[in-house]
């Protein structure tokens, strides 16, 4: 008990310095938390993917499409429960700044395969009935203040012209990491228009989404599908939704690595700040430590006092940093929310924050503590600060 | 009377550990500051260098990238008749109708597939891009399944050496040359005959038309005529503007990231400097009293402490810059979000970044040293001499 009191008293002896150090730790933990959350946001699509869904695309690349006729053949493959399809539409809402991911889908099968998009029954039926209908995620609807019944015009970049959709539903995500920023509409509507204007592009879909009866069959089903279309005009490449998403991330890996490196540097910087404070503290108190030793306190006591002080400082900073990270994440969501639909601080991140703070405290105190243990009483008493 | 510079300098040496820790904190901050700037600059430069000022790129209107665009043969032939097109050797017009598609290729080390841009070219394409030159092999023969690969593709992807065959679009393509295109997006592309690619990929339309203006000032006339022609649904871009536009999303993201990091980091480092300087002042109360008693003025004391802090931060700034300049040896590749194709670029250090980093580190030192120096200067001679 007595030692705890001593630690607290010591910590706040130099109020200004301690407060500054705590502030430094706060900022570092804040930065670290945001950076880790950013990396998590990068992987959000992977986290949200289901092992029971496969994605089939053209083996050349995503920009090449697959004939709609493949649907029947895929659905006859053993192990396939249901097949849906989607086409990346890339429409722009008013200006390029309002980026919304938008897809033409086959509504019934698609909603069946994605139970995480929660749509009220009446809205779902309205969407299914109306060929010019669209549904949008809660976040994007709130962002543009859309109400059910509004007309949403999109300017096509891949499919020329202005396309008007009537918003028939707003979906909510079942999970925290469900993407609520997308817009879906009927593939049939797109296809009809294409038949009139660009018939060679009609009757094609971007990807097939395949629900399988058992996740364990994923590789067999993928192989069966790809074999079926080998040497055809449009060869396919089938993989689990997870590896499909990972493929996207692998391409931007360099940036993720840079961000991770920077978050590592933040830790080094806090370490430098805290270690600096601890070194100064120790230097000022050499005389005191010598007196304590002369009174019979052992090196272990001194070490506990120094480590304790370091820990009090980093933990105070850590708690403040975590507290501030939540509003800061809110600001980031505003700034880059359109690229990263999911930007939430995970529990793991908070645990890592705490573990890191403890580690920083230990390393920062290591050198001063070892010096304090080693001082000889006579020398320490003689020395002048 | 001024306090000599050596006083401040020696003080830093005396407290080696503290000085070292504070400067290394600052070194890291300046390093991160400079590197994020270098990253954004490298990306911007690569894309901006790709375009030429007197080249015009024609795309289907409303499409913002070549990949999204499609131009049929009739429309392309209308463009070909425009009078503003420069005439090259042998009286041929400098215009190329090109195809641009994205394919997946496995990377060398990881075997992971990544997106690569394939450009179907015509004979004039090479004349239109003076920055492209062969470093090995030869140009492909038109009408054959021969391709040439950009330098950074050859380095990073499998099967891209001369004599090797790449398989895509159900055909084998023989690599006959490797080209150098400097620090541009072309270095991350594969080139071959446009007509061959159109057949293999079963795409009956071109993606873009690139032409050289006989006079760069005629761009507006040409743009107006093309965009208002009822037969055409096309838009004309100055090539430089088009490529600058391609980097927009990424540079915007990098600058948001860089800005927020810099703000947070600099506050952290300034606090570090402040802690150190406050301690320096507190430890030297007696010394400050003595200096004042000897006749040094308040402003001299203020200056001495400020100089000390700025010295510390400028050492940090210098080291940070030195470390970040090594980053120039690294090339990183990432997908450009606008086009979804791979682009290799390197960290680029420019005079502007150096000057920004120096100003930045000096500011950190000034801000950190300001309050402590003020406290030192305000000290009363008698009090300072007594508190010891």
XYZ file of C-alpha atoms in Angstrom:
773
model
C 0.000 0.000 0.000
C 2.710 2.366 1.072
C 4.642 1.701 -2.106
C 1.595 2.490 -4.264
C 1.244 5.828 -2.544
C 4.906 6.512 -3.135
C 4.541 5.669 -6.805
C 1.604 8.054 -7.257
C 3.270 10.831 -5.307
C 6.426 10.431 -7.361
C 4.525 10.366 -10.612
C 2.870 13.686 -9.998
C 5.843 15.431 -8.440
C 6.604 17.130 -11.734
C 3.010 17.760 -12.701
C 3.709 19.502 -15.965
C 6.207 16.956 -17.216
C 4.011 14.022 -16.243
C 0.987 15.569 -17.889
C 2.962 16.230 -21.059
C 4.235 12.678 -21.122
C 0.739 11.324 -20.585
C -0.460 13.551 -23.410
C 2.300 12.169 -25.634
C 1.245 8.609 -24.861
C -2.399 9.550 -25.438
C -1.643 10.852 -28.893
C 0.471 7.850 -29.778
C -2.175 5.365 -28.630
C -4.798 7.356 -30.493
C -2.762 7.245 -33.699
C -1.964 3.589 -33.261
C -5.626 2.716 -32.709
C -6.738 4.631 -35.784
C -4.051 3.046 -37.955
C -4.926 -0.446 -36.805
C -8.597 0.261 -37.417
C -7.699 1.454 -40.896
C -5.906 -1.818 -41.599
C -8.920 -3.704 -40.237
C -11.188 -1.657 -42.490
C -9.090 -2.831 -45.416
C -9.873 -6.400 -44.502
C -13.544 -5.766 -43.665
C -14.729 -7.372 -46.908
C -12.756 -10.484 -46.072
C -14.149 -10.672 -42.574
C -17.692 -10.307 -43.869
C -17.364 -13.041 -46.471
C -19.048 -16.382 -46.016
C -17.304 -19.751 -46.485
C -20.484 -21.105 -48.093
C -20.307 -18.732 -51.069
C -18.163 -19.081 -54.149
C -17.475 -16.446 -56.753
C -17.040 -17.354 -60.405
C -15.587 -14.802 -62.757
C -13.954 -14.666 -66.158
C -10.438 -16.050 -65.879
C -8.995 -13.224 -67.980
C -9.986 -10.635 -65.408
C -12.959 -9.075 -63.729
C -13.445 -6.608 -66.551
C -14.473 -9.462 -68.850
C -17.940 -10.868 -68.418
C -19.530 -14.316 -68.553
C -22.535 -15.390 -70.637
C -25.823 -15.662 -68.769
C -26.198 -19.109 -70.300
C -23.637 -20.413 -67.781
C -26.179 -20.092 -65.003
C -28.035 -23.274 -65.877
C -24.889 -25.320 -66.239
C -23.471 -24.070 -62.956
C -26.664 -24.787 -61.055
C -26.584 -28.392 -62.258
C -23.131 -28.941 -60.713
C -23.304 -31.290 -57.711
C -22.920 -29.451 -54.425
C -24.410 -26.206 -55.699
C -27.441 -25.036 -53.757
C -28.264 -21.816 -55.558
C -26.736 -19.502 -58.130
C -27.018 -15.766 -58.400
C -25.194 -13.171 -60.445
C -24.164 -9.570 -60.321
C -22.617 -6.988 -62.609
C -20.504 -4.087 -61.413
C -22.334 -1.084 -62.815
C -20.046 1.777 -61.778
C -22.698 4.481 -61.954
C -22.013 7.929 -60.590
C -24.537 9.685 -58.374
C -24.467 13.394 -59.367
C -20.677 13.714 -59.186
C -17.692 11.443 -58.820
C -17.204 12.588 -55.265
C -20.296 10.635 -54.173
C -18.788 7.225 -54.716
C -21.323 4.416 -54.136
C -20.630 0.794 -55.025
C -23.552 -0.210 -57.250
C -24.415 -3.543 -58.797
C -27.009 -4.982 -61.124
C -28.208 -8.188 -59.480
C -30.717 -10.953 -59.836
C -32.781 -9.866 -56.802
C -34.441 -13.025 -55.640
C -31.443 -15.341 -55.686
C -29.083 -12.600 -54.552
C -31.037 -11.733 -51.428
C -31.320 -15.439 -50.752
C -27.554 -15.812 -50.810
C -26.905 -12.727 -48.690
C -29.083 -13.154 -45.587
C -26.997 -10.438 -43.885
C -28.778 -7.747 -45.898
C -31.917 -7.279 -43.836
C -34.859 -5.859 -45.768
C -38.394 -5.491 -44.360
C -40.772 -7.933 -46.017
C -42.959 -5.275 -47.676
C -39.939 -3.405 -49.060
C -38.494 -6.650 -50.334
C -41.685 -7.499 -52.190
C -41.910 -3.993 -53.638
C -38.303 -4.343 -54.841
C -38.910 -7.733 -56.427
C -42.037 -6.566 -58.255
C -40.687 -3.379 -59.804
C -38.043 -3.769 -62.504
C -36.784 -0.212 -62.167
C -36.441 -0.560 -58.417
C -33.284 -0.349 -56.361
C -32.364 -0.988 -52.744
C -29.628 0.819 -50.863
C -27.807 0.329 -47.579
C -28.735 2.288 -44.488
C -25.514 4.315 -44.427
C -25.692 5.496 -48.007
C -29.394 6.322 -47.670
C -28.648 8.444 -44.632
C -25.713 10.098 -46.343
C -27.815 11.354 -49.247
C -31.051 11.614 -47.301
C -32.853 9.115 -49.496
C -36.373 7.960 -48.605
C -38.184 4.913 -49.911
C -39.954 6.034 -53.084
C -37.246 8.545 -54.142
C -35.807 8.407 -57.635
C -32.048 7.906 -57.709
C -30.369 8.853 -60.992
C -27.019 7.254 -61.801
C -24.786 8.249 -64.694
C -23.240 5.187 -66.232
C -19.501 5.117 -66.848
C -19.389 1.632 -68.338
C -22.983 1.677 -69.569
C -23.619 5.111 -71.090
C -26.588 7.245 -70.244
C -28.509 8.319 -67.179
C -30.285 5.539 -65.370
C -33.172 6.294 -63.041
C -33.954 3.901 -60.245
C -36.791 4.084 -57.756
C -35.632 3.335 -54.252
C -37.951 0.628 -52.962
C -36.060 -0.444 -49.902
C -33.296 0.370 -47.447
C -31.419 -2.575 -46.025
C -29.677 -2.910 -42.672
C -26.673 -5.079 -42.000
C -27.140 -8.094 -39.762
C -23.539 -7.909 -38.586
C -21.345 -5.025 -37.486
C -19.111 -5.544 -40.486
C -21.854 -5.741 -43.113
C -21.359 -3.180 -45.835
C -24.274 -0.741 -45.692
C -23.068 1.567 -48.444
C -24.077 -0.327 -51.569
C -26.894 0.052 -54.062
C -28.485 -2.872 -55.908
C -30.918 -2.920 -58.789
C -32.391 -5.408 -61.259
C -29.949 -6.957 -63.729
C -32.939 -7.581 -65.985
C -33.483 -3.826 -66.334
C -29.865 -3.254 -67.393
C -30.034 -6.164 -69.805
C -33.202 -4.923 -71.499
C -31.657 -1.541 -72.156
C -28.461 -3.130 -73.458
C -30.416 -5.278 -75.882
C -31.757 -2.084 -77.425
C -28.541 -0.042 -77.448
C -25.527 -2.348 -77.344
C -26.708 -5.850 -78.108
C -23.233 -7.406 -78.094
C -22.916 -6.543 -74.420
C -26.309 -7.933 -73.432
C -26.857 -11.340 -71.813
C -23.600 -11.168 -69.889
C -22.960 -10.965 -66.158
C -19.929 -9.824 -64.173
C -19.735 -12.611 -61.634
C -21.707 -15.615 -60.530
C -22.255 -16.025 -56.816
C -22.723 -19.625 -55.874
C -24.186 -20.944 -52.661
C -22.889 -24.406 -51.838
C -24.516 -27.059 -49.730
C -21.436 -27.621 -47.574
C -18.423 -25.307 -47.136
C -16.175 -28.367 -47.127
C -17.026 -28.935 -50.794
C -15.705 -25.499 -51.844
C -12.620 -26.683 -53.687
C -14.334 -29.612 -55.420
C -17.199 -27.469 -56.654
C -14.800 -24.748 -57.850
C -12.787 -27.280 -59.775
C -15.861 -28.856 -61.312
C -17.132 -25.485 -62.521
C -13.797 -24.363 -63.941
C -13.323 -27.701 -65.727
C -16.738 -27.382 -67.276
C -15.815 -24.146 -69.018
C -12.225 -24.892 -69.859
C -11.360 -24.061 -73.461
C -14.677 -22.307 -73.906
C -14.918 -18.728 -75.120
C -15.096 -17.491 -71.574
C -13.007 -19.582 -69.230
C -13.935 -19.216 -65.591
C -12.089 -18.889 -62.370
C -13.916 -19.913 -59.235
C -12.809 -19.292 -55.685
C -14.312 -18.772 -52.272
C -15.664 -15.352 -51.517
C -12.900 -14.927 -48.985
C -10.041 -15.515 -51.386
C -11.810 -13.378 -53.968
C -11.786 -10.505 -51.482
C -8.232 -11.276 -50.409
C -7.199 -11.023 -54.041
C -8.317 -7.411 -54.055
C -6.389 -6.648 -50.913
C -3.249 -8.392 -52.091
C -3.080 -5.815 -54.856
C -3.052 -2.901 -52.456
C -0.861 -4.735 -49.979
C 1.974 -2.236 -50.329
C -0.134 0.488 -48.771
C -1.236 -1.793 -45.947
C 2.402 -2.602 -45.270
C 3.292 1.083 -45.184
C 0.484 1.783 -42.715
C 1.553 -1.094 -40.511
C 5.135 0.133 -40.587
C 4.042 3.597 -39.582
C 1.977 2.247 -36.699
C 5.077 0.430 -35.522
C 7.005 3.689 -35.641
C 4.385 5.395 -33.494
C 5.184 2.883 -30.810
C 8.882 3.656 -31.098
C 8.125 7.341 -30.789
C 6.104 6.903 -27.612
C 8.836 4.735 -26.267
C 11.322 7.531 -26.858
C 9.081 10.075 -25.102
C 8.358 7.907 -22.067
C 11.916 6.658 -21.800
C 13.094 10.243 -21.887
C 10.858 11.165 -18.958
C 11.954 8.138 -16.996
C 15.642 8.828 -17.593
C 15.202 12.395 -16.414
C 13.264 11.287 -13.356
C 15.924 8.825 -12.439
C 18.726 11.341 -12.918
C 17.058 13.857 -10.648
C 16.447 11.328 -7.930
C 19.777 9.587 -7.710
C 20.312 11.218 -4.329
C 16.945 10.029 -3.103
C 17.544 6.523 -4.284
C 20.831 6.492 -2.467
C 19.128 7.638 0.710
C 16.478 4.958 0.332
C 19.167 2.397 -0.107
C 20.957 3.680 2.956
C 17.687 3.306 4.875
C 17.579 -0.349 3.896
C 15.348 -0.462 0.837
C 16.574 -3.037 -1.620
C 17.151 -2.691 -5.350
C 13.905 -4.560 -5.903
C 11.957 -1.802 -4.157
C 13.559 0.888 -6.261
C 12.825 -1.078 -9.392
C 9.175 -1.504 -8.420
C 8.887 2.219 -7.778
C 10.412 3.124 -11.151
C 8.473 0.528 -13.128
C 5.300 1.499 -11.281
C 5.739 5.151 -12.127
C 6.317 4.355 -15.769
C 3.244 2.141 -15.801
C 1.039 4.799 -14.195
C 2.069 7.274 -16.911
C 1.538 4.949 -19.881
C -1.725 3.532 -18.575
C -3.163 6.985 -17.988
C -2.186 7.902 -21.541
C -3.516 4.616 -22.849
C -6.934 5.093 -21.270
C -7.196 8.667 -22.541
C -6.023 7.569 -25.998
C -8.622 4.816 -26.246
C -11.339 7.191 -25.053
C -10.386 9.741 -27.708
C -10.073 7.118 -30.434
C -13.832 6.652 -30.623
C -14.705 10.233 -31.619
C -11.616 10.300 -33.864
C -12.818 7.164 -35.670
C -16.092 9.003 -36.197
C -14.244 11.821 -37.980
C -12.399 9.347 -40.169
C -15.653 7.638 -41.039
C -16.852 10.988 -42.368
C -13.677 11.579 -44.356
C -13.068 8.211 -45.967
C -16.258 6.328 -45.154
C -17.112 5.946 -48.820
C -14.020 3.840 -49.438
C -14.131 2.034 -46.112
C -17.742 1.253 -45.268
C -16.755 -0.405 -42.021
C -14.583 1.660 -39.700
C -15.081 0.362 -36.177
C -12.546 -0.064 -33.413
C -12.335 -3.745 -32.531
C -11.940 -5.182 -29.056
C -8.701 -6.768 -30.158
C -7.299 -3.351 -31.047
C -8.080 -2.103 -27.550
C -6.391 -5.132 -26.021
C -3.346 -4.557 -28.218
C -3.313 -0.909 -27.069
C -3.204 -1.994 -23.450
C -0.559 -4.646 -24.046
C 1.568 -2.166 -25.979
C 1.321 0.425 -23.227
C 2.492 -2.091 -20.663
C 5.359 -3.076 -22.906
C 6.375 0.520 -23.494
C 6.273 1.186 -19.753
C 8.544 -1.780 -19.074
C 11.085 -0.959 -21.747
C 11.177 2.726 -20.843
C 11.816 1.911 -17.199
C 14.396 -0.758 -17.864
C 17.447 1.449 -18.200
C 16.698 3.881 -15.334
C 15.775 1.009 -13.040
C 18.944 -0.900 -13.736
C 20.978 2.219 -13.064
C 19.093 2.871 -9.816
C 19.774 -0.668 -8.675
C 23.446 -0.336 -9.403
C 24.176 2.963 -7.676
C 26.419 2.761 -4.723
C 25.095 4.615 -1.723
C 28.141 6.753 -1.097
C 28.468 7.743 -4.719
C 24.783 8.562 -5.007
C 24.823 10.757 -1.962
C 27.867 12.627 -3.138
C 26.545 13.326 -6.613
C 24.962 16.635 -7.406
C 22.005 16.554 -9.811
C 25.356 40.495 -24.931
C 24.603 37.208 -26.658
C 25.236 33.811 -25.212
C 27.553 31.910 -27.578
C 26.107 29.103 -29.660
C 28.529 26.616 -28.151
C 26.764 26.983 -24.814
C 23.568 25.561 -26.241
C 25.416 22.937 -28.181
C 27.429 21.724 -25.223
C 24.307 21.442 -23.136
C 22.917 18.987 -25.648
C 26.077 16.920 -25.454
C 26.058 16.887 -21.669
C 22.625 15.271 -21.504
C 23.363 12.705 -24.166
C 20.635 10.198 -23.396
C 17.842 12.728 -23.125
C 19.008 14.563 -26.225
C 19.343 11.287 -28.058
C 15.867 10.102 -27.143
C 14.227 13.381 -28.061
C 16.054 13.709 -31.355
C 15.359 10.109 -32.288
C 11.667 10.732 -31.648
C 11.878 13.728 -33.939
C 13.865 11.782 -36.491
C 11.059 9.258 -36.716
C 8.445 11.954 -37.039
C 10.272 13.732 -39.842
C 10.919 10.370 -41.475
C 7.217 9.525 -41.514
C 6.324 13.048 -42.616
C 8.760 12.983 -45.526
C 7.974 9.415 -46.584
C 4.229 9.915 -46.860
C 4.843 13.050 -48.903
C 7.310 11.112 -51.053
C 4.782 8.345 -51.589
C 2.072 10.716 -52.796
C 4.601 12.612 -54.920
C 5.919 9.405 -56.483
C 2.429 8.326 -57.458
C 1.507 11.736 -58.824
C 4.739 12.095 -60.747
C 4.469 8.662 -62.302
C 1.002 9.344 -63.605
C 1.613 12.938 -64.623
C 4.797 12.012 -66.471
C 2.858 9.425 -68.389
C 0.966 11.983 -70.419
C 2.409 14.393 -72.973
C 1.107 17.935 -73.222
C 0.543 17.876 -76.963
C -1.160 14.483 -76.989
C -4.928 14.154 -76.871
C -6.713 11.127 -75.530
C -10.208 10.449 -76.793
C -12.600 8.322 -74.740
C -16.292 7.634 -74.803
C -18.008 10.477 -72.956
C -18.820 9.843 -69.289
C -16.150 7.199 -68.951
C -13.353 8.325 -66.727
C -10.854 5.601 -67.587
C -9.709 3.812 -70.716
C -10.955 0.528 -69.323
C -14.545 1.762 -69.158
C -14.467 3.382 -72.550
C -15.376 1.920 -75.925
C -15.171 3.538 -79.362
C -16.457 1.777 -82.448
C -14.595 1.730 -85.736
C -16.856 4.285 -87.378
C -16.424 6.862 -84.616
C -12.683 6.249 -84.574
C -12.491 6.895 -88.296
C -14.336 10.205 -87.873
C -11.729 11.236 -85.327
C -9.006 10.262 -87.780
C -10.118 12.939 -90.231
C -9.744 15.878 -87.844
C -7.461 18.557 -89.262
C -5.601 19.316 -86.006
C -3.705 16.008 -86.073
C 0.035 16.344 -86.592
C 1.623 14.741 -89.621
C 4.645 12.555 -88.979
C 7.290 11.030 -91.209
C 6.184 9.698 -94.589
C 3.142 11.933 -94.372
C 1.278 9.703 -91.948
C -1.018 11.128 -89.333
C 0.113 10.694 -85.752
C -2.908 8.907 -84.396
C -3.367 5.481 -82.818
C -6.559 3.610 -82.115
C -5.849 1.485 -79.086
C -7.367 -1.232 -77.009
C -6.811 -1.380 -73.312
C -7.900 -4.338 -71.217
C -6.995 -5.709 -67.832
C -5.870 -9.280 -67.282
C -4.652 -11.262 -64.297
C -1.043 -12.352 -64.196
C 0.748 -14.200 -61.395
C 3.534 -12.310 -59.645
C 7.032 -13.724 -59.573
C 7.639 -14.272 -55.918
C 4.207 -14.715 -54.418
C 2.443 -16.321 -57.409
C -0.503 -14.114 -56.453
C -2.439 -12.869 -59.457
C -2.580 -9.157 -59.975
C -4.210 -6.898 -62.529
C -2.087 -5.859 -65.484
C -3.032 -3.501 -68.278
C -2.712 -4.888 -71.789
C -2.515 -2.230 -74.494
C -3.268 -3.048 -78.073
C -1.179 -0.638 -80.116
C -0.800 0.475 -83.698
C 2.395 1.471 -85.460
C 1.970 5.125 -84.575
C 1.595 4.366 -80.863
C 5.326 4.268 -80.347
C 5.874 7.562 -82.159
C 3.214 9.131 -79.972
C 5.159 8.220 -76.840
C 8.713 9.456 -77.098
C 9.360 8.358 -73.504
C 9.120 4.704 -74.579
C 12.288 3.024 -75.785
C 13.419 -0.585 -76.096
C 16.045 -1.805 -73.690
C 16.134 -5.338 -74.992
C 14.832 -7.255 -77.980
C 12.699 -5.657 -80.669
C 9.274 -4.194 -81.266
C 6.487 -6.685 -82.082
C 5.597 -7.364 -85.697
C 2.127 -6.116 -86.461
C -0.234 -8.939 -87.303
C 1.539 -11.489 -85.113
C 1.145 -12.796 -81.576
C 4.167 -10.921 -80.363
C 4.207 -8.660 -77.349
C 6.599 -6.370 -75.530
C 6.483 -5.834 -71.797
C 7.237 -2.789 -69.698
C 10.265 -2.817 -67.457
C 8.439 -3.062 -64.146
C 6.228 -5.837 -65.498
C 9.279 -7.825 -66.576
C 10.734 -7.420 -63.125
C 7.652 -8.410 -61.154
C 5.644 -10.916 -63.150
C 6.243 -14.496 -64.197
C 6.995 -15.514 -67.753
C 7.871 -12.043 -68.967
C 11.417 -12.556 -70.218
C 12.316 -12.391 -73.879
C 11.550 -15.701 -75.588
C 9.032 -16.748 -72.952
C 5.361 -17.139 -73.718
C 2.476 -15.659 -71.799
C -0.909 -17.293 -72.063
C -4.056 -15.198 -71.976
C -7.250 -14.904 -74.021
C -6.801 -18.539 -75.123
C -3.620 -17.810 -77.042
C 0.106 -17.888 -76.399
C 1.909 -14.594 -76.783
C 5.648 -14.473 -77.400
C 7.602 -11.835 -75.529
C 10.020 -10.257 -78.029
C 11.117 -7.154 -76.194
C 11.274 -5.266 -72.934
C 10.710 -1.550 -73.023
C 11.717 1.289 -70.822
C 9.226 4.064 -70.227
C 10.927 5.865 -67.370
C 8.840 6.693 -64.390
C 5.480 6.318 -66.131
C 2.420 4.102 -66.030
C 3.460 2.600 -69.390
C 6.244 0.731 -67.576
C 3.479 -1.298 -65.941
C 1.856 -2.333 -69.232
C 2.108 -5.049 -71.877
C 1.898 -3.978 -75.509
C 0.940 -5.883 -78.640
C -0.937 -5.481 -81.905
C -4.377 -3.951 -81.298
C -6.085 -6.000 -84.022
C -4.697 -9.255 -82.652
C -5.874 -8.413 -79.166
C -9.312 -7.390 -80.415
C -9.757 -10.784 -82.011
C -8.391 -12.721 -79.082
C -10.432 -10.863 -76.491
C -13.472 -10.753 -78.817
C -13.879 -7.065 -78.399
C -15.098 -5.393 -81.569
C -14.389 -1.891 -80.274
C -11.377 0.237 -79.440
C -10.908 1.686 -75.965
C -9.311 4.975 -76.853
C -7.804 7.052 -79.602
C -4.594 8.948 -78.947
C -3.369 11.643 -81.282
C -0.669 14.290 -81.429
C -1.718 17.884 -82.055
C 0.158 19.764 -84.746
C -0.111 22.752 -82.437
C -0.767 22.183 -78.732
C -2.864 25.355 -78.621
C -5.445 23.831 -80.921
C -6.696 21.514 -78.199
C -9.794 23.549 -77.395
C -10.911 23.756 -81.015
C -10.537 20.016 -81.421
C -12.241 19.247 -78.122
C -15.189 21.442 -79.003
C -15.629 19.936 -82.446
C -15.383 16.346 -81.240
C -17.677 16.801 -78.282
C -20.319 18.606 -80.291
C -20.297 16.300 -83.311
C -23.709 14.561 -83.346
C -22.155 11.427 -84.834
C -19.768 11.052 -81.909
C -20.361 10.326 -78.226
C -16.794 11.062 -77.322
C -14.825 13.285 -75.002
C -11.328 14.640 -75.559
C -8.771 14.929 -72.778
C -5.364 16.482 -72.799
C -3.225 13.442 -71.980
C -1.495 15.153 -69.054
C -4.835 16.103 -67.504
C -6.224 12.613 -67.992
C -3.319 10.940 -66.215
C -3.247 13.494 -63.412
C -6.939 12.743 -62.924
C -6.161 9.017 -62.633
C -4.146 9.562 -59.496
C -6.804 11.637 -57.782
C -8.438 9.064 -55.506
C -5.135 7.601 -54.390
C -3.386 10.909 -53.801
C -6.443 12.209 -51.956
C -6.364 9.156 -49.716
C -2.625 9.411 -49.165
C -2.800 13.082 -48.355
C -5.616 12.589 -45.829
C -3.559 9.840 -44.261
C -0.357 11.892 -44.418
C -1.985 15.015 -43.005
C -3.626 13.283 -40.070
C -0.488 11.349 -39.248
C 1.620 14.461 -39.452
C -0.666 16.415 -37.155
C -0.763 13.683 -34.548
C 2.919 12.872 -34.797
C 4.111 16.432 -34.649
C 2.070 17.111 -31.538
C 3.680 14.039 -29.998
C 7.188 15.108 -30.932
C 6.653 18.701 -29.862
C 5.566 17.406 -26.481
C 8.756 15.352 -26.362
C 10.837 18.440 -27.055
C 8.891 20.406 -24.461
C 9.499 17.794 -21.782
C 13.193 17.818 -22.506
C 13.467 21.576 -22.522
C 11.448 22.025 -19.347
C 13.754 19.559 -17.655
C 16.775 21.383 -19.039
C 15.500 24.641 -17.595
C 14.581 23.078 -14.247
C 17.979 21.443 -13.909
C 19.838 24.594 -14.668
C 18.044 27.088 -12.452
C 21.248 27.956 -10.687
C 23.131 28.255 -13.900
C 20.509 30.581 -15.335
C 20.717 32.745 -12.203
C 24.462 32.908 -12.590
C 24.200 33.876 -16.244
C 21.752 36.627 -15.377
C 23.995 37.822 -12.535
C 26.895 37.985 -14.975
C 24.883 40.450 -17.022
C 23.277 38.357 -19.741
C 19.885 39.753 -20.610
C 16.546 37.985 -20.441
C 16.279 37.866 -24.209
C 19.722 36.273 -24.481
C 18.628 33.503 -22.127
C 15.413 33.083 -24.111
C 17.427 32.870 -27.313
C 19.915 30.383 -25.870
C 17.201 27.939 -24.844
C 15.307 28.343 -28.074
C 18.493 27.719 -30.015
C 19.082 24.600 -27.972
C 15.637 23.240 -28.794
C 15.879 24.164 -32.459
C 19.338 22.584 -32.679
C 17.892 19.390 -31.320
C 14.963 19.358 -33.711
C 17.073 20.235 -36.713
C 19.379 17.318 -35.975
C 16.233 15.180 -35.856
C 14.990 16.715 -39.080
C 18.291 16.155 -40.819
C 18.493 12.507 -39.737
C 14.856 11.900 -40.627
C 15.406 13.303 -44.095
C 18.590 11.298 -44.516
C 16.770 8.067 -43.671
C 13.821 8.896 -45.860
C 16.073 9.620 -48.814
C 17.076 5.953 -48.719
C 13.435 5.122 -49.388
C 14.006 6.300 -52.935
C 15.631 2.952 -53.646
C 12.331 1.196 -53.060
C 9.710 0.739 -55.700
C 6.282 -0.158 -54.531
C 3.433 -1.361 -56.593
C -0.189 -0.980 -55.843
C -3.480 -1.029 -57.594
C -4.651 2.342 -58.704
C -8.227 2.522 -57.502
C -9.439 4.464 -60.487
C -8.297 1.962 -63.092
C -7.930 -1.156 -60.967
C -4.655 -2.005 -62.632
C -1.242 -2.368 -61.087
C 1.055 0.569 -61.076
C 4.629 0.550 -59.902
C 6.092 3.732 -58.510
C 8.869 4.797 -56.224
C 9.142 7.205 -53.342
C 10.232 10.494 -54.824
C 12.140 13.123 -52.898
C 11.750 16.630 -54.259
C 13.161 19.979 -53.223
C 9.747 20.959 -51.996
C 9.552 17.954 -49.675
C 13.028 18.677 -48.306
C 12.110 22.266 -47.638
C 8.777 21.304 -46.078
C 10.465 18.772 -43.790
C 13.113 21.276 -42.690
C 10.505 23.923 -41.913
C 8.453 21.288 -40.158
C 11.296 20.131 -37.913
C 12.308 23.709 -37.084
C 8.710 24.477 -36.158
C 8.595 21.488 -33.839
C 11.753 22.718 -32.110
C 10.435 26.270 -31.825
C 7.075 25.207 -30.481
C 8.593 22.750 -28.056
C 11.209 25.201 -26.815
C 9.003 28.268 -26.632
C 7.369 27.868 -23.218
C 10.396 26.429 -21.406
C 12.649 29.181 -22.775
C 10.121 31.769 -21.696
C 10.096 30.291 -18.221
C 13.900 30.406 -18.082
C 14.007 34.003 -19.227
C 11.443 35.126 -16.701
C 13.414 33.832 -13.735
C 14.314 36.240 -11.016
C 18.073 36.446 -10.406
C 17.930 36.127 -6.640
C 15.352 33.336 -6.599
C 17.220 31.422 -9.224
C 20.458 31.635 -7.310
C 18.809 30.631 -4.052
C 16.836 27.617 -5.324
C 19.575 25.167 -5.752
